[in-house]
XYZ file of C-alpha atoms in Angstrom:
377
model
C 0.000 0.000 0.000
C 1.704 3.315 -1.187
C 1.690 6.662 0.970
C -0.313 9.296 -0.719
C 2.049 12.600 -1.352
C 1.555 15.511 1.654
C -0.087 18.425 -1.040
C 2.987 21.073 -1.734
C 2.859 24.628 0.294
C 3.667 26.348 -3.388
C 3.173 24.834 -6.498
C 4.096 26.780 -9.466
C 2.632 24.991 -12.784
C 4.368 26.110 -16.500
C 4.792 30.077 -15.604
C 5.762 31.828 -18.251
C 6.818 35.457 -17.771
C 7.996 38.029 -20.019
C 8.819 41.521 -20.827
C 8.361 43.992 -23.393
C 10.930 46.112 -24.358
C 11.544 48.899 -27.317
C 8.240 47.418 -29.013
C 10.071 43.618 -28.777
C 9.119 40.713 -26.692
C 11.233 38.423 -24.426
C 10.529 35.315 -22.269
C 12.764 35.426 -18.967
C 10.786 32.496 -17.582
C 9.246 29.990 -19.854
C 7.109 26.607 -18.153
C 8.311 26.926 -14.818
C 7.217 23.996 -12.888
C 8.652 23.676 -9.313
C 6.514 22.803 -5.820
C 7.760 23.392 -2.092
C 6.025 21.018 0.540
C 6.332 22.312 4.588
C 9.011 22.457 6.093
C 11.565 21.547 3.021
C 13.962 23.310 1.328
C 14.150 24.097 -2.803
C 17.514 25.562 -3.948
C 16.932 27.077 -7.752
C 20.685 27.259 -9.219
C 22.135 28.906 -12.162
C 24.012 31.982 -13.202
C 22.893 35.005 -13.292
C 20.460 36.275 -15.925
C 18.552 32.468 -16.286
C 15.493 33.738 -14.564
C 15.713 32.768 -10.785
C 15.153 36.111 -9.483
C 12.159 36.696 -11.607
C 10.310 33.246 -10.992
C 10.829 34.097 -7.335
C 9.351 37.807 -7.693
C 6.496 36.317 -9.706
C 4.983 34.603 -6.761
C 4.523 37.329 -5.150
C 3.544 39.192 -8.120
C 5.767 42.055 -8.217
C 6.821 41.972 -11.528
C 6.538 45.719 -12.628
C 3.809 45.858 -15.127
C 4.350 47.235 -17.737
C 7.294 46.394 -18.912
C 6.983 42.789 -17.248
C 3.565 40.251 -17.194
C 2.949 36.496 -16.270
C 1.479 35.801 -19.613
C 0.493 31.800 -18.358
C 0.819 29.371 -15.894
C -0.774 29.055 -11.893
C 1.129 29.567 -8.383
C -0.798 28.439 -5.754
C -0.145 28.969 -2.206
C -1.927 25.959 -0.190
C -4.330 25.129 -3.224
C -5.150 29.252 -4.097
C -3.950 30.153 -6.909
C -2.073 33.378 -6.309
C -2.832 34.867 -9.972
C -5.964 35.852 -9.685
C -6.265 37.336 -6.505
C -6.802 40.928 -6.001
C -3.986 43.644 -5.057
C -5.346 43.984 -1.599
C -5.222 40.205 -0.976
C -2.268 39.911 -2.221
C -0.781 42.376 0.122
C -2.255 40.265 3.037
C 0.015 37.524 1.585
C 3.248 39.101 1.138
C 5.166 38.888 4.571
C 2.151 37.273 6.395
C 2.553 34.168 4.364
C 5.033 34.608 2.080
C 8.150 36.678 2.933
C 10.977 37.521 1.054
C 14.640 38.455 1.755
C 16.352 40.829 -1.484
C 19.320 40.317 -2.903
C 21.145 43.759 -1.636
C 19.803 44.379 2.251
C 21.451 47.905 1.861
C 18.930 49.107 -1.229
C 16.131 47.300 0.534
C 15.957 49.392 3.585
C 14.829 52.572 3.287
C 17.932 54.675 4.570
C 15.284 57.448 6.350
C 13.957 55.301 8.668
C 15.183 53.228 11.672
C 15.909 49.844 11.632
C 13.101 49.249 14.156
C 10.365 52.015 12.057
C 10.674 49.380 9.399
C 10.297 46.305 11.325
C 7.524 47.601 13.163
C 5.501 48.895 9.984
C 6.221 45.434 7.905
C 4.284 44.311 12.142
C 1.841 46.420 12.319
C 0.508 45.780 8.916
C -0.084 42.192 9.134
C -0.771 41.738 12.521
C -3.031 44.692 13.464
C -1.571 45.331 16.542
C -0.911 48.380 18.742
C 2.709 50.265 18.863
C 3.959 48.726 22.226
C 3.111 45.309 21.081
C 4.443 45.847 17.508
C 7.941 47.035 19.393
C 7.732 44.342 21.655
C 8.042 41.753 18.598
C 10.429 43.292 16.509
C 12.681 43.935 19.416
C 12.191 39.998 19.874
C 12.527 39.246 15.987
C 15.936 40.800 16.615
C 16.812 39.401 19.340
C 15.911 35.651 17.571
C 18.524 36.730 14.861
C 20.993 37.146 17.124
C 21.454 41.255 17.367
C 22.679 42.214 20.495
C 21.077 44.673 22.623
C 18.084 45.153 20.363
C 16.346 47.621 22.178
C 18.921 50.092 21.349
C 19.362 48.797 17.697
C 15.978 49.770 16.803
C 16.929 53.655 16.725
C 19.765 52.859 14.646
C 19.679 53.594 10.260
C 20.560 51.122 7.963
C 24.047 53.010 7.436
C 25.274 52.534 11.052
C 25.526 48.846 10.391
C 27.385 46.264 8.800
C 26.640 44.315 5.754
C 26.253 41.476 7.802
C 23.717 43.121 10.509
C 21.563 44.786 7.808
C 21.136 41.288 6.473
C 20.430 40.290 9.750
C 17.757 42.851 10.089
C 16.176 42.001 6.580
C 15.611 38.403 7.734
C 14.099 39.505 11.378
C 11.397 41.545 9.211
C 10.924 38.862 6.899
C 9.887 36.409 10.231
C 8.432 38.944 12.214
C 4.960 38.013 11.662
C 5.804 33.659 10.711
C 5.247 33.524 7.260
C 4.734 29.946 6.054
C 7.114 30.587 3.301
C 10.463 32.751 2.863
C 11.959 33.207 -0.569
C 15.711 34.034 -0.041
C 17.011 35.464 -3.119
C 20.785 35.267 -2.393
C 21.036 36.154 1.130
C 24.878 35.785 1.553
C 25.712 37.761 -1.697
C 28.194 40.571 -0.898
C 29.149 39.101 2.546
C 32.457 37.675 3.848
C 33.030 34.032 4.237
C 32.523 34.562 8.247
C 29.372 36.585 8.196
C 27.789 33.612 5.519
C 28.079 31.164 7.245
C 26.353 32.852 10.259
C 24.035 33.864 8.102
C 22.975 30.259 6.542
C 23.393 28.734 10.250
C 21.017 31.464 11.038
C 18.341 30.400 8.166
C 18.836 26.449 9.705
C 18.119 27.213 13.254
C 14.975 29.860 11.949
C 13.544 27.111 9.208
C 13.697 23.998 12.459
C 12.328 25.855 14.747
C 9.591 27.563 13.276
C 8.794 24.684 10.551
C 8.498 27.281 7.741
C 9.487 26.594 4.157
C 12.705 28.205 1.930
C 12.834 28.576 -1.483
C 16.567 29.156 -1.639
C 17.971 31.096 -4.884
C 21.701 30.948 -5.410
C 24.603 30.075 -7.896
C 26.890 29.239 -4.883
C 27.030 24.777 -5.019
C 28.494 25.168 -1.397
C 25.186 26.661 -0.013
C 23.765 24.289 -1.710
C 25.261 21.221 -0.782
C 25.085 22.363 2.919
C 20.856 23.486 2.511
C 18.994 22.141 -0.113
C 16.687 19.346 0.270
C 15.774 19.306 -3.509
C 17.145 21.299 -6.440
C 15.979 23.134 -9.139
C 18.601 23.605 -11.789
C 17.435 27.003 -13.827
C 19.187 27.748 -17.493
C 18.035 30.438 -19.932
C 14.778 30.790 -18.707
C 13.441 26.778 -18.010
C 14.170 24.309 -15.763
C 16.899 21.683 -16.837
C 16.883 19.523 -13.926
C 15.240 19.061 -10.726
C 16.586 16.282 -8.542
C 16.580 15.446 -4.585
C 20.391 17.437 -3.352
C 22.096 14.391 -3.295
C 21.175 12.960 -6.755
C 22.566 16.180 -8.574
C 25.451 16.004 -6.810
C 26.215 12.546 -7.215
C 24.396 11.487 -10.733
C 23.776 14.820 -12.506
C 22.246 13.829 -15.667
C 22.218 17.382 -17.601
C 25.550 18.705 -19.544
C 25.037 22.025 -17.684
C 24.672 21.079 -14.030
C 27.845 18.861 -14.534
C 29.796 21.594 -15.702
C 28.321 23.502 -12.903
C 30.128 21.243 -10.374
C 33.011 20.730 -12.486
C 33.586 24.582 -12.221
C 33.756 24.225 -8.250
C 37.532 24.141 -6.814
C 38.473 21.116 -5.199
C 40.137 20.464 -1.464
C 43.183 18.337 -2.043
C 44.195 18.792 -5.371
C 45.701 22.093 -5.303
C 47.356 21.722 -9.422
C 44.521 21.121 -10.780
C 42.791 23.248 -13.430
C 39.782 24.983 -12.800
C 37.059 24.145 -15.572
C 34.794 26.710 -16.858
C 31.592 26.067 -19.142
C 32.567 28.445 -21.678
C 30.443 31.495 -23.107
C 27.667 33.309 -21.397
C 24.209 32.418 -20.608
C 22.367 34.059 -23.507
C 20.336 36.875 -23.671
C 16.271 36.614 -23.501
C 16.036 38.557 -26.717
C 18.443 36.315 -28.773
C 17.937 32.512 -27.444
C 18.852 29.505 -29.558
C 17.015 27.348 -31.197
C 16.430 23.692 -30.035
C 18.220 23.163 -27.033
C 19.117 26.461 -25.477
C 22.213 25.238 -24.052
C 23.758 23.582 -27.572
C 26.074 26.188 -28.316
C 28.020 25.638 -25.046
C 27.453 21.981 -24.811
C 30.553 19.760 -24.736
C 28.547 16.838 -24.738
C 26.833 17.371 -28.201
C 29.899 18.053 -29.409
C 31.468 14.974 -28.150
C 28.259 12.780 -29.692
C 28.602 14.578 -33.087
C 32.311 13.700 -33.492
C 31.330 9.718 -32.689
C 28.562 10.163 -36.189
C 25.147 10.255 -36.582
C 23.268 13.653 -38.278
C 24.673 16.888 -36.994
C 24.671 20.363 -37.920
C 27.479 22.984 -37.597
C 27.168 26.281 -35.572
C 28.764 29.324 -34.493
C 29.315 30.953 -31.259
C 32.972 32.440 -29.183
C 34.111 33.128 -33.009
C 34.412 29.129 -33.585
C 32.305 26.499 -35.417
C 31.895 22.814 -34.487
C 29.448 20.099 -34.982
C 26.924 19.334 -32.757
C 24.058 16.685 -32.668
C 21.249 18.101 -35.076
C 18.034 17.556 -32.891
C 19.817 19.470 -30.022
C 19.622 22.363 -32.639
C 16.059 21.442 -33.969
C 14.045 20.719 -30.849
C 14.118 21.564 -27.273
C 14.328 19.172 -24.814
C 11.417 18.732 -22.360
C 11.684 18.159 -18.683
C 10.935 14.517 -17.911
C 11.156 12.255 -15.049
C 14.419 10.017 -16.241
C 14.326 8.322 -13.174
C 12.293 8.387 -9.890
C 12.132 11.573 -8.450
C 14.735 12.525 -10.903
C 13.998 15.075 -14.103
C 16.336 16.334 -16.745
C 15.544 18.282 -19.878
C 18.724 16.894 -22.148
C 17.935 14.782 -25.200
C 21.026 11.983 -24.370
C 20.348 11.590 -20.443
C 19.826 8.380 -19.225
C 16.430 6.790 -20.015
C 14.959 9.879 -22.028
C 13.589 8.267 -24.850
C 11.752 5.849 -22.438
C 10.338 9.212 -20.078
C 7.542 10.974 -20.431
C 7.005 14.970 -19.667
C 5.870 15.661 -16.199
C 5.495 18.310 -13.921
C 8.381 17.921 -11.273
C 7.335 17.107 -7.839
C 9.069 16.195 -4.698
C 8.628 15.958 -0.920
C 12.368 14.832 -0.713
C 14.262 15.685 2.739
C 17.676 15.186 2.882
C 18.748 12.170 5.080
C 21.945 12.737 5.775
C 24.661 15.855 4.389
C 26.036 16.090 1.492
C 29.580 15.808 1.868
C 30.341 18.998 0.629
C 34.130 19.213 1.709
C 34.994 18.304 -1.963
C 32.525 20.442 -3.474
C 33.319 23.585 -1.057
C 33.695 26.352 -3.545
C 37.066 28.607 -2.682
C 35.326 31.548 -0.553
């Protein structure tokens, strides 16, 4: 007799964003799937530009519109679906259920006000209490985040702390009235090696006591390893593979989230070259055809050199062969193996799959040994 699946806290189902820009259109997120069940943690990896940060600002729909609009797809926050709720509701969602920490906690406070103004307005709103009480539990939020003597802290401005502290701060507002949820869009970015690791320890301790969910959004494999339940590998606007942690790091089945963790400096081999997947993630506006990834893949180009139909192309200045439906079609996400999806035409058992909306309660069992995947800090 099988156990029947918990439902997922968020479920996001083929979101497609885009933007319009100097009368053009671009897709930075294109069929989105992902889901995060209580109490687990989803890591979404990739570099910078493949759409993490929008997908995350989607769900709690501040995409600017115009130039930006969710042109299809559902998010749905314990069965509602979040897209076609009102403005006011959805401002009873952000920080009461959802909350979210930025990127840069020095352009996210407001440099006018006190740290403790802020904390107590972000209180105030969502639990419609009076000013003592509203005091009372940011001073404790604070305190929880381990700032020292936070009755004095709250008449300090965002300038008269450190990096570290402000980010401290952001996270205290973000749990200051228990959402269910809290998206952290690179919270260690911009912080010394130190200060991170406080910082993640931090986000542990928070996430275990409180039992609240963390959709986790970095391109550091180290915070990933030490974090993640399940991960979402993100490239050029789609998902390319979503796997429980230790499945992508031990049996990653797409080209680009093995070059990913061939990239990442190894302890105890100090002579070794570093790898690099080379070129850029490309822009929204000129995407590939077929596979978006083809152009950078040395996999392809290892297949087309062993026969079978390819096709040359271009890109760094250089042309090569590479497989031809790599360049024709793109690749759909499908469940290779149990719990495991991967969007690569030659992965293991992808002829057999079938497409499927990734879904996972995974939790990790035990840690990922990450002291040969620790990226040089």
């Amino acid at each position: 007799m099988s156990l029947k699946m918990p439902s997922p806290l968020l479920q996001i189902s083929s979101l497609t964003v885009g933007f319009t820009t100097e009368g053009s259109s671009i897709r930075a997120v294109h069929d989105v799937s992902l889901s995060v069940f209580p109490g687990q943690t989803l890591a979404v990896v990739g570099e910078s530009g493949c759409g993490k940060s929008v997908t995350a600002l989607s769900i709690l729909r501040l995409i600017p519109t115009p130039p930006g609009r969710i042109e299809s797809g559902k998010i749905s926050l314990e069965g509602r679906d979040l897209l076609t709720r009102t403005e006011k509701e959805m401002q009873q969602v952000r920080g009461r259920e959802i909350a979210m920490i930025f990127q840069e906690p020095m352009t996210s406070l407001n440099p006018v006000f006190s740290i403790g103004d802020q904390i107590v307005e972000a209180v105030r709103l969502h639990q419609h209490v009076g000013m003592a009480k509203a005091r009372q539990i940011a001073e404790q939020a604070m305190s929880d985040v381990g700032i020292a003597d936070p009755h004095r802290r709250m008449d300090e401005y965002p300038h008269q702390m450190s990096g570290g502290m402000r980010q401290r701060v952001m996270i205290a507002m973000a749990l200051s009235c228990q959402p269910k949820l809290l998206i952290a869009d690179e919270p260690t970015t911009a912080l010394d090696v130190t200060i991170q690791a406080q910082i993640l320890e931090l986000l542990r301790c928070l996430q275990k006591q409180t039992g609240m969910s963390l959709l986790l959004i970095t391109h550091d494999l180290g915070v990933v390893a030490e974090n993640a339940d399940v991960v979402a590998v993100m490239y050029a606007s789609r998902i390319v593979e979503y796997a429980p942690v230790e499945e992508v790091f031990d049996r990653p089945q797409h080209p680009y989230t093995a070059g990913l963790l061939r990239s990442v400096p190894r302890l105890g081999d100090p002579g070794a070259r570093l790898e690099s997947i080379p070129g850029m993630v490309p822009s929204p506006a000129r995407f590939p055809s077929g596979c978006k990834f083809h152009p950078r893949c040395p996999l392809t180009r290892q297949l087309a050199l062993q026969g079978g139909p390819t096709q040359t192309v271009s890109a760094d200045g250089q042309q090569f062969p590479v497989m031809q439906t790599c360049v024709q079609r793109e690749p759909d996400l499908r469940e290779i193996s149990p719990g495991h999806w991967a969007a690569c035409h030659f992965a293991e058992n992808f002829d057999r799959a079938r497409p499927s909306v990734p879904q996972s309660e995974h939790r990790r069992q035990v840690s990922v040994d990450s002291l040969q995947q620790e990226p040089a800090r």
